[in-house]
PDB file of C-alpha atoms and ligand atoms in Angstrom:
ATOM      1  CA  MET A  15       0.000   0.000   0.000  1.00  0.00           C
ATOM      2  CA  THR A  16       1.440   3.398  -0.948  1.00  0.00           C
ATOM      3  CA  LEU A  17       1.547   6.329   1.437  1.00  0.00           C
ATOM      4  CA  PHE A  18      -1.289   8.025  -0.420  1.00  0.00           C
ATOM      5  CA  GLU A  19      -3.457   4.884  -0.309  1.00  0.00           C
ATOM      6  CA  LYS A  20      -2.965   4.992   3.467  1.00  0.00           C
ATOM      7  CA  ILE A  21      -4.138   8.622   3.473  1.00  0.00           C
ATOM      8  CA  ILE A  22      -7.210   7.638   1.407  1.00  0.00           C
ATOM      9  CA  ALA A  23      -7.897   4.813   3.905  1.00  0.00           C
ATOM     10  CA  ARG A  24      -7.429   7.266   6.835  1.00  0.00           C
ATOM     11  CA  GLU A  25      -4.568   5.143   8.174  1.00  0.00           C
ATOM     12  CA  ILE A  26      -2.350   8.244   8.008  1.00  0.00           C
ATOM     13  CA  PRO A  27      -3.851  11.629   8.913  1.00  0.00           C
ATOM     14  CA  ALA A  28      -3.940  14.445   6.393  1.00  0.00           C
ATOM     15  CA  ASP A  29      -5.451  17.901   6.223  1.00  0.00           C
ATOM     16  CA  ILE A  30      -8.162  17.149   3.673  1.00  0.00           C
ATOM     17  CA  VAL A  31      -9.589  20.053   1.688  1.00  0.00           C
ATOM     18  CA  TYR A  32     -11.843  18.163  -0.750  1.00  0.00           C
ATOM     19  CA  GLU A  33     -13.116  14.632  -1.236  1.00  0.00           C
ATOM     20  CA  ASP A  34     -15.558  12.860  -3.497  1.00  0.00           C
ATOM     21  CA  ASP A  35     -15.959   9.271  -4.674  1.00  0.00           C
ATOM     22  CA  ARG A  36     -13.067   9.539  -7.152  1.00  0.00           C
ATOM     23  CA  VAL A  37     -10.526  12.048  -5.833  1.00  0.00           C
ATOM     24  CA  LEU A  38      -9.038  13.340  -2.601  1.00  0.00           C
ATOM     25  CA  ALA A  39      -7.282  16.692  -2.067  1.00  0.00           C
ATOM     26  CA  PHE A  40      -5.114  17.387   0.975  1.00  0.00           C
ATOM     27  CA  LYS A  41      -2.394  19.804   2.084  1.00  0.00           C
ATOM     28  CA  ASP A  42       1.182  18.843   1.299  1.00  0.00           C
ATOM     29  CA  ILE A  43       3.160  18.019   4.464  1.00  0.00           C
ATOM     30  CA  ASN A  44       6.176  19.987   3.190  1.00  0.00           C
ATOM     31  CA  PRO A  45       4.653  23.030   1.472  1.00  0.00           C
ATOM     32  CA  GLN A  46       6.703  24.744  -1.228  1.00  0.00           C
ATOM     33  CA  ALA A  47       4.371  27.748  -1.407  1.00  0.00           C
ATOM     34  CA  PRO A  48       1.830  29.393   0.941  1.00  0.00           C
ATOM     35  CA  VAL A  49      -0.783  27.119  -0.659  1.00  0.00           C
ATOM     36  CA  HIS A  50       0.372  23.603  -1.561  1.00  0.00           C
ATOM     37  CA  VAL A  51      -2.307  20.978  -2.013  1.00  0.00           C
ATOM     38  CA  LEU A  52      -2.146  17.543  -3.631  1.00  0.00           C
ATOM     39  CA  VAL A  53      -5.082  16.191  -5.628  1.00  0.00           C
ATOM     40  CA  ILE A  54      -5.006  12.436  -6.123  1.00  0.00           C
ATOM     41  CA  PRO A  55      -7.260   9.855  -7.734  1.00  0.00           C
ATOM     42  CA  LYS A  56      -8.560   7.232  -5.307  1.00  0.00           C
ATOM     43  CA  GLN A  57      -7.818   4.646  -7.961  1.00  0.00           C
ATOM     44  CA  SER A  58      -4.145   3.786  -7.757  1.00  0.00           C
ATOM     45  CA  ILE A  59      -2.429   4.925 -10.962  1.00  0.00           C
ATOM     46  CA  PRO A  60       1.323   5.014 -10.197  1.00  0.00           C
ATOM     47  CA  ARG A  61       2.142   7.964 -12.457  1.00  0.00           C
ATOM     48  CA  ILE A  62       0.782   9.757 -15.526  1.00  0.00           C
ATOM     49  CA  ALA A  63       3.031   7.706 -17.829  1.00  0.00           C
ATOM     50  CA  GLU A  64       1.170   4.612 -16.650  1.00  0.00           C
ATOM     51  CA  ALA A  65      -2.333   6.001 -17.088  1.00  0.00           C
ATOM     52  CA  ALA A  66      -4.526   4.137 -19.582  1.00  0.00           C
ATOM     53  CA  ASP A  67      -6.745   5.573 -22.274  1.00  0.00           C
ATOM     54  CA  HIS A  68      -9.761   4.392 -20.272  1.00  0.00           C
ATOM     55  CA  ASP A  69      -8.638   6.650 -17.375  1.00  0.00           C
ATOM     56  CA  GLN A  70      -9.655   9.665 -19.470  1.00  0.00           C
ATOM     57  CA  ASP A  71     -12.782  10.511 -17.454  1.00  0.00           C
ATOM     58  CA  LEU A  72     -10.966  10.162 -14.146  1.00  0.00           C
ATOM     59  CA  LEU A  73      -8.067  12.329 -15.308  1.00  0.00           C
ATOM     60  CA  GLY A  74     -10.467  14.987 -16.569  1.00  0.00           C
ATOM     61  CA  HIS A  75     -12.264  14.879 -13.229  1.00  0.00           C
ATOM     62  CA  LEU A  76      -8.939  15.225 -11.384  1.00  0.00           C
ATOM     63  CA  LEU A  77      -8.035  18.324 -13.371  1.00  0.00           C
ATOM     64  CA  LEU A  78     -11.448  19.938 -12.957  1.00  0.00           C
ATOM     65  CA  LYS A  79     -11.389  19.280  -9.212  1.00  0.00           C
ATOM     66  CA  ALA A  80      -7.901  20.828  -9.050  1.00  0.00           C
ATOM     67  CA  ARG A  81      -9.534  23.861 -10.691  1.00  0.00           C
ATOM     68  CA  ASP A  82     -12.306  23.879  -8.079  1.00  0.00           C
ATOM     69  CA  VAL A  83      -9.923  23.473  -5.148  1.00  0.00           C
ATOM     70  CA  ALA A  84      -7.713  26.300  -6.474  1.00  0.00           C
ATOM     71  CA  GLY A  85     -10.832  28.481  -6.652  1.00  0.00           C
ATOM     72  CA  LYS A  86     -11.923  27.463  -3.157  1.00  0.00           C
ATOM     73  CA  LEU A  87      -8.471  28.399  -1.841  1.00  0.00           C
ATOM     74  CA  ASP A  88      -8.727  31.874  -3.427  1.00  0.00           C
ATOM     75  CA  LEU A  89      -6.033  31.320  -6.048  1.00  0.00           C
ATOM     76  CA  LYS A  90      -8.117  32.165  -9.083  1.00  0.00           C
ATOM     77  CA  GLU A  91      -7.399  35.874  -9.239  1.00  0.00           C
ATOM     78  CA  ASN A  92      -3.619  35.837  -8.740  1.00  0.00           C
ATOM     79  CA  GLY A  93      -3.081  32.467 -10.399  1.00  0.00           C
ATOM     80  CA  PHE A  94      -1.524  29.179  -9.447  1.00  0.00           C
ATOM     81  CA  ARG A  95       0.444  26.289 -10.887  1.00  0.00           C
ATOM     82  CA  LEU A  96      -0.517  22.638 -11.375  1.00  0.00           C
ATOM     83  CA  VAL A  97       2.399  20.196 -11.428  1.00  0.00           C
ATOM     84  CA  ILE A  98       2.576  16.457 -12.059  1.00  0.00           C
ATOM     85  CA  ASN A  99       6.031  14.973 -11.446  1.00  0.00           C
ATOM     86  CA  ASN A 100       6.729  11.726 -13.294  1.00  0.00           C
ATOM     87  CA  GLY A 101       9.624   9.358 -12.599  1.00  0.00           C
ATOM     88  CA  PRO A 102      13.142  10.051 -11.313  1.00  0.00           C
ATOM     89  CA  ASP A 103      13.984  13.006 -13.570  1.00  0.00           C
ATOM     90  CA  GLY A 104      10.560  14.524 -12.906  1.00  0.00           C
ATOM     91  CA  GLY A 105      11.164  14.477  -9.147  1.00  0.00           C
ATOM     92  CA  GLU A 106       8.406  11.998  -8.336  1.00  0.00           C
ATOM     93  CA  SER A 107       8.758  10.619  -4.811  1.00  0.00           C
ATOM     94  CA  VAL A 108       5.400   8.911  -4.177  1.00  0.00           C
ATOM     95  CA  PRO A 109       4.296   6.315  -6.772  1.00  0.00           C
ATOM     96  CA  HIS A 110       0.627   7.283  -6.742  1.00  0.00           C
ATOM     97  CA  LEU A 111      -0.457   9.878  -9.296  1.00  0.00           C
ATOM     98  CA  HIS A 112      -0.866  13.318  -7.757  1.00  0.00           C
ATOM     99  CA  CYS A 113      -1.338  16.826  -9.053  1.00  0.00           C
ATOM    100  CA  HIS A 114       0.300  19.592  -7.007  1.00  0.00           C
ATOM    101  CA  ILE A 115      -1.596  22.869  -6.669  1.00  0.00           C
ATOM    102  CA  LEU A 116       0.888  25.625  -5.813  1.00  0.00           C
ATOM    103  CA  GLY A 117      -0.044  29.217  -5.162  1.00  0.00           C
ATOM    104  CA  GLY A 118      -0.059  32.183  -2.844  1.00  0.00           C
ATOM    105  CA  ARG A 119       3.196  33.605  -4.220  1.00  0.00           C
ATOM    106  CA  ALA A 120       4.744  34.260  -7.633  1.00  0.00           C
ATOM    107  CA  LEU A 121       6.434  31.067  -8.812  1.00  0.00           C
ATOM    108  CA  ASN A 122       9.647  30.997 -10.820  1.00  0.00           C
ATOM    109  CA  TRP A 123       9.952  29.574 -14.301  1.00  0.00           C
ATOM    110  CA  PRO A 124      11.699  27.477 -15.447  1.00  0.00           C
ATOM    111  CA  PRO A 125      11.697  25.137 -12.433  1.00  0.00           C
ATOM    112  CA  GLY A 126      15.100  24.023 -11.127  1.00  0.00           C
TER     113      GLY A 126
HETATM  114  P1  LIG B  11       6.253  14.219  -5.638  1.00  0.00           P
HETATM  115  O1  LIG B  11       7.637  14.590  -5.199  1.00  0.00           O
HETATM  116  O2  LIG B  11       6.096  12.711  -5.733  1.00  0.00           O
HETATM  117  O3  LIG B  11       5.770  14.932  -6.846  1.00  0.00           O
HETATM  118  O4  LIG B  11       5.295  14.726  -4.487  1.00  0.00           O
HETATM  119  C1  LIG B  11       5.051  14.031  -3.328  1.00  0.00           C
HETATM  120  C2  LIG B  11       4.610  15.033  -2.312  1.00  0.00           C
HETATM  121  O5  LIG B  11       4.040  14.344  -1.214  1.00  0.00           O
HETATM  122  C3  LIG B  11       5.748  15.898  -1.745  1.00  0.00           C
HETATM  123  O6  LIG B  11       5.499  17.260  -2.041  1.00  0.00           O
HETATM  124  C4  LIG B  11       5.710  15.601  -0.248  1.00  0.00           C
HETATM  125  O7  LIG B  11       5.967  16.731   0.550  1.00  0.00           O
HETATM  126  C5  LIG B  11       4.310  15.055  -0.054  1.00  0.00           C
HETATM  127  N1  LIG B  11       4.200  14.124   1.055  1.00  0.00           N
HETATM  128  C6  LIG B  11       5.054  13.115   1.365  1.00  0.00           C
HETATM  129  N2  LIG B  11       4.627  12.449   2.442  1.00  0.00           N
HETATM  130  C7  LIG B  11       3.469  13.048   2.830  1.00  0.00           C
HETATM  131  C8  LIG B  11       2.555  12.789   3.894  1.00  0.00           C
HETATM  132  O8  LIG B  11       2.696  11.867   4.708  1.00  0.00           O
HETATM  133  N3  LIG B  11       1.480  13.615   3.986  1.00  0.00           N
HETATM  134  C9  LIG B  11       1.281  14.645   3.115  1.00  0.00           C
HETATM  135  N4  LIG B  11       0.203  15.383   3.302  1.00  0.00           N
HETATM  136  N5  LIG B  11       2.116  14.899   2.090  1.00  0.00           N
HETATM  137  C10 LIG B  11       3.200  14.116   1.948  1.00  0.00           C
END
């Protein structure tokens, strides 16, 4: 069981900001910006490179809920960034697909 599956199962506590039958959003434990939330599918897809074509609806739902959570956290006006890290070069550290929502300050580009 991955760390994020344990959060979904409430075996590990998390500061949850949104939940429905398909996705869970919670605050990152090591925030890189004033607002740093992770949105994850409840279905265990290890990373975006491993998503299947039939995951299309779920992935669309994930993205739209990231939009909603960003709005709920007052990021719409100033903007925010969505990030999906994939594999070693992408900086992925938890093998359960997750979309970072980062906001509350101006973010640099390109990333390091
Ligand atoms: P990745 O590096 O895989 O893109 O992102 C994983 C994220 O999960 C990191 O930003 C890290 O801070 C966060 N994280 C790791 N362990 C925990 C945890 O136990 N609880 C929460 N809420 N976030 C975690």
